[in-house]
Amino acid sequence: MIRRFGEPRKQDIRYRHRPGAYVILPSGGDLLLTRQEGEESELQLPGGGIDPGESPVQALHREVLEETGWRISRPRHLVAYRRFAWLPDYKFWAEKLCHIYVASPVRPHGPPSEPGHEALWMNTSEATRTLTNEGDAFAVTQWVQAGAHPPR
């Protein structure tokens, strides 16, 4: 069974299945994160929805570049979780299946191209306490407890 974070499923709402790929990007003791401005400011692991015809790894590369301006290498799957959420950008309720990877940040190629996103580096322990989504914080904690090894 895949662990759930956040609100439980509401019986009176119709949810769309929305798989996504997200990534832990370590460098030294810091993580590369994205701050997304919207209805509320959110600190997140970079990543997002997997588009039709796209593999999770292809989506991961695309989303990280859009949200942070960085290229990544050697992604490896770490954990998955699900959550039920309103997606204001798309105006629908989703059952999100979040695949979390760990990868190496290679180099920046410019600022984020996704409107409302800001790339920032944060100490791993502070990030774990500050991430908006408790599923993201859980994934980072799992990675740290497993030895916080960067991809090889």
Short mmCIF file of C-alpha atoms in Angstrom, two decimals:
data_model
loop_
_atom_site.label_atom_id
_atom_site.label_comp_id
_atom_site.label_asym_id
_atom_site.label_seq_id
_atom_site.Cartn_x
_atom_site.Cartn_y
_atom_site.Cartn_z
CA MET A 1 0.00 0.00 0.00
CA ILE A 2 1.28 3.46 -0.88
CA ARG A 3 1.40 5.84 2.06
CA ARG A 4 -0.95 8.85 1.99
CA PHE A 5 -0.18 12.35 3.29
CA GLY A 6 -2.45 15.33 3.76
CA GLU A 7 -6.22 15.40 3.59
CA PRO A 8 -8.14 12.12 3.35
CA ARG A 9 -10.20 11.39 0.26
CA LYS A 10 -13.52 13.24 0.35
CA GLN A 11 -16.45 11.07 -0.69
CA ASP A 12 -18.35 13.88 -2.44
CA ILE A 13 -15.46 14.89 -4.74
CA ARG A 14 -14.45 13.33 -8.03
CA TYR A 15 -10.64 13.14 -8.26
CA ARG A 16 -8.52 12.85 -11.40
CA HIS A 17 -5.48 10.59 -11.24
CA ARG A 18 -2.36 12.80 -11.56
CA PRO A 19 1.03 11.06 -11.39
CA GLY A 20 4.04 13.27 -10.78
CA ALA A 21 7.82 13.08 -10.41
CA TYR A 22 9.71 15.10 -7.80
CA VAL A 23 13.33 15.16 -6.76
CA ILE A 24 15.71 15.63 -3.85
CA LEU A 25 18.72 17.56 -5.21
CA PRO A 26 21.57 17.55 -2.68
CA SER A 27 24.83 19.48 -2.81
CA GLY A 28 26.96 19.49 0.31
CA GLY A 29 24.54 19.82 3.21
CA ASP A 30 22.00 21.77 1.16
CA LEU A 31 19.05 20.93 -1.07
CA LEU A 32 17.91 22.74 -4.20
CA LEU A 33 14.22 23.58 -3.72
CA THR A 34 11.59 25.65 -5.44
CA ARG A 35 9.36 28.29 -3.91
CA GLN A 36 6.07 28.58 -5.78
CA GLU A 37 4.01 31.71 -5.44
CA GLY A 38 0.26 31.38 -5.88
CA GLU A 39 -2.71 31.46 -3.57
CA GLU A 40 -0.12 30.79 -0.89
CA SER A 41 3.67 30.60 -1.09
CA GLU A 42 4.83 26.97 -1.05
CA LEU A 43 8.31 25.53 -0.54
CA GLN A 44 8.55 22.28 -2.53
CA LEU A 45 10.80 19.65 -3.96
CA PRO A 46 11.22 20.49 -7.66
CA GLY A 47 9.04 18.46 -10.00
CA GLY A 48 5.50 18.14 -11.20
CA GLY A 49 2.97 16.27 -13.25
CA ILE A 50 3.87 13.63 -15.79
CA ASP A 51 2.35 14.59 -19.15
CA PRO A 52 0.76 11.99 -21.47
CA GLY A 53 3.45 10.12 -23.41
CA GLU A 54 6.17 11.18 -20.97
CA SER A 55 8.12 8.85 -18.67
CA PRO A 56 8.58 9.87 -15.02
CA VAL A 57 12.28 10.59 -15.64
CA GLN A 58 11.52 12.72 -18.72
CA ALA A 59 8.97 14.68 -16.68
CA LEU A 60 11.50 15.08 -13.88
CA HIS A 61 14.13 16.60 -16.18
CA ARG A 62 11.57 18.94 -17.78
CA GLU A 63 9.97 20.05 -14.52
CA VAL A 64 13.27 20.67 -12.70
CA LEU A 65 14.53 22.82 -15.57
CA GLU A 66 11.26 24.78 -15.68
CA GLU A 67 11.04 25.31 -11.91
CA THR A 68 14.72 25.86 -11.02
CA GLY A 69 16.66 26.50 -14.24
CA TRP A 70 18.98 23.58 -13.35
CA ARG A 71 19.93 20.43 -15.28
CA ILE A 72 20.15 17.19 -13.30
CA SER A 73 21.79 13.79 -13.70
CA ARG A 74 21.53 10.23 -12.41
CA PRO A 75 17.99 10.23 -10.99
CA ARG A 76 17.10 7.17 -8.97
CA HIS A 77 13.71 6.34 -7.50
CA LEU A 78 13.48 6.63 -3.74
CA VAL A 79 9.85 6.40 -2.59
CA ALA A 80 6.26 7.11 -3.64
CA TYR A 81 3.31 8.54 -1.76
CA ARG A 82 -0.11 9.85 -2.63
CA ARG A 83 -2.20 12.80 -1.61
CA PHE A 84 -5.56 14.31 -2.46
CA ALA A 85 -5.39 17.97 -3.41
CA TRP A 86 -7.06 20.84 -5.23
CA LEU A 87 -4.86 21.96 -8.13
CA PRO A 88 -5.64 25.66 -8.55
CA ASP A 89 -3.60 26.02 -11.77
CA TYR A 90 -5.72 23.31 -13.40
CA LYS A 91 -8.93 23.92 -11.46
CA PHE A 92 -9.60 20.29 -10.55
CA TRP A 93 -9.23 17.90 -7.62
CA ALA A 94 -6.50 15.29 -8.04
CA GLU A 95 -5.36 12.07 -6.49
CA LYS A 96 -1.66 12.71 -6.86
CA LEU A 97 0.73 9.78 -7.03
CA CYS A 98 4.06 11.40 -6.19
CA HIS A 99 7.22 9.53 -7.23
CA ILE A 100 10.23 10.90 -5.38
CA TYR A 101 13.72 10.59 -6.83
CA VAL A 102 17.17 11.67 -5.72
CA ALA A 103 19.50 13.13 -8.37
CA SER A 104 22.55 15.32 -8.74
CA PRO A 105 22.18 18.98 -9.68
CA VAL A 106 24.58 19.52 -12.59
CA ARG A 107 24.51 23.24 -13.42
CA PRO A 108 22.11 26.13 -13.78
CA HIS A 109 21.00 27.18 -17.26
CA GLY A 110 19.30 30.38 -16.20
CA PRO A 111 16.37 31.43 -14.04
CA PRO A 112 13.24 29.29 -13.77
CA SER A 113 11.01 29.55 -16.85
CA GLU A 114 7.89 28.56 -14.92
CA PRO A 115 6.09 31.73 -13.77
CA GLY A 116 5.93 32.18 -10.01
CA HIS A 117 8.85 29.85 -9.22
CA GLU A 118 12.09 30.70 -7.47
CA ALA A 119 15.02 28.30 -7.04
CA LEU A 120 16.73 28.37 -3.66
CA TRP A 121 19.25 26.39 -1.67
CA MET A 122 18.44 25.42 1.90
CA ASN A 123 20.14 23.38 4.59
CA THR A 124 18.73 19.83 4.59
CA SER A 125 17.49 19.90 8.19
CA GLU A 126 15.85 23.31 7.72
CA ALA A 127 14.26 22.12 4.47
CA THR A 128 12.78 19.09 6.23
CA ARG A 129 11.12 21.40 8.77
CA THR A 130 10.02 24.01 6.20
CA LEU A 131 8.72 22.03 3.20
CA THR A 132 5.04 22.81 2.71
CA ASN A 133 4.02 19.27 1.78
CA GLU A 134 4.47 16.72 4.56
CA GLY A 135 5.00 13.98 1.94
CA ASP A 136 8.05 15.86 0.62
CA ALA A 137 9.37 16.23 4.18
CA PHE A 138 8.79 12.50 4.76
CA ALA A 139 10.77 11.65 1.59
CA VAL A 140 13.70 13.84 2.64
CA THR A 141 13.64 12.28 6.12
CA GLN A 142 13.65 8.77 4.59
CA TRP A 143 16.61 9.73 2.39
CA VAL A 144 18.55 11.17 5.37
CA GLN A 145 17.80 8.10 7.52
CA ALA A 146 19.03 5.85 4.68
CA GLY A 147 22.39 7.62 4.74
CA ALA A 148 21.69 10.60 2.43
CA HIS A 149 23.77 9.19 -0.40
CA PRO A 150 23.93 11.25 -3.59
CA PRO A 151 23.30 9.32 -6.82
CA ARG A 152 26.28 7.49 -8.30
#
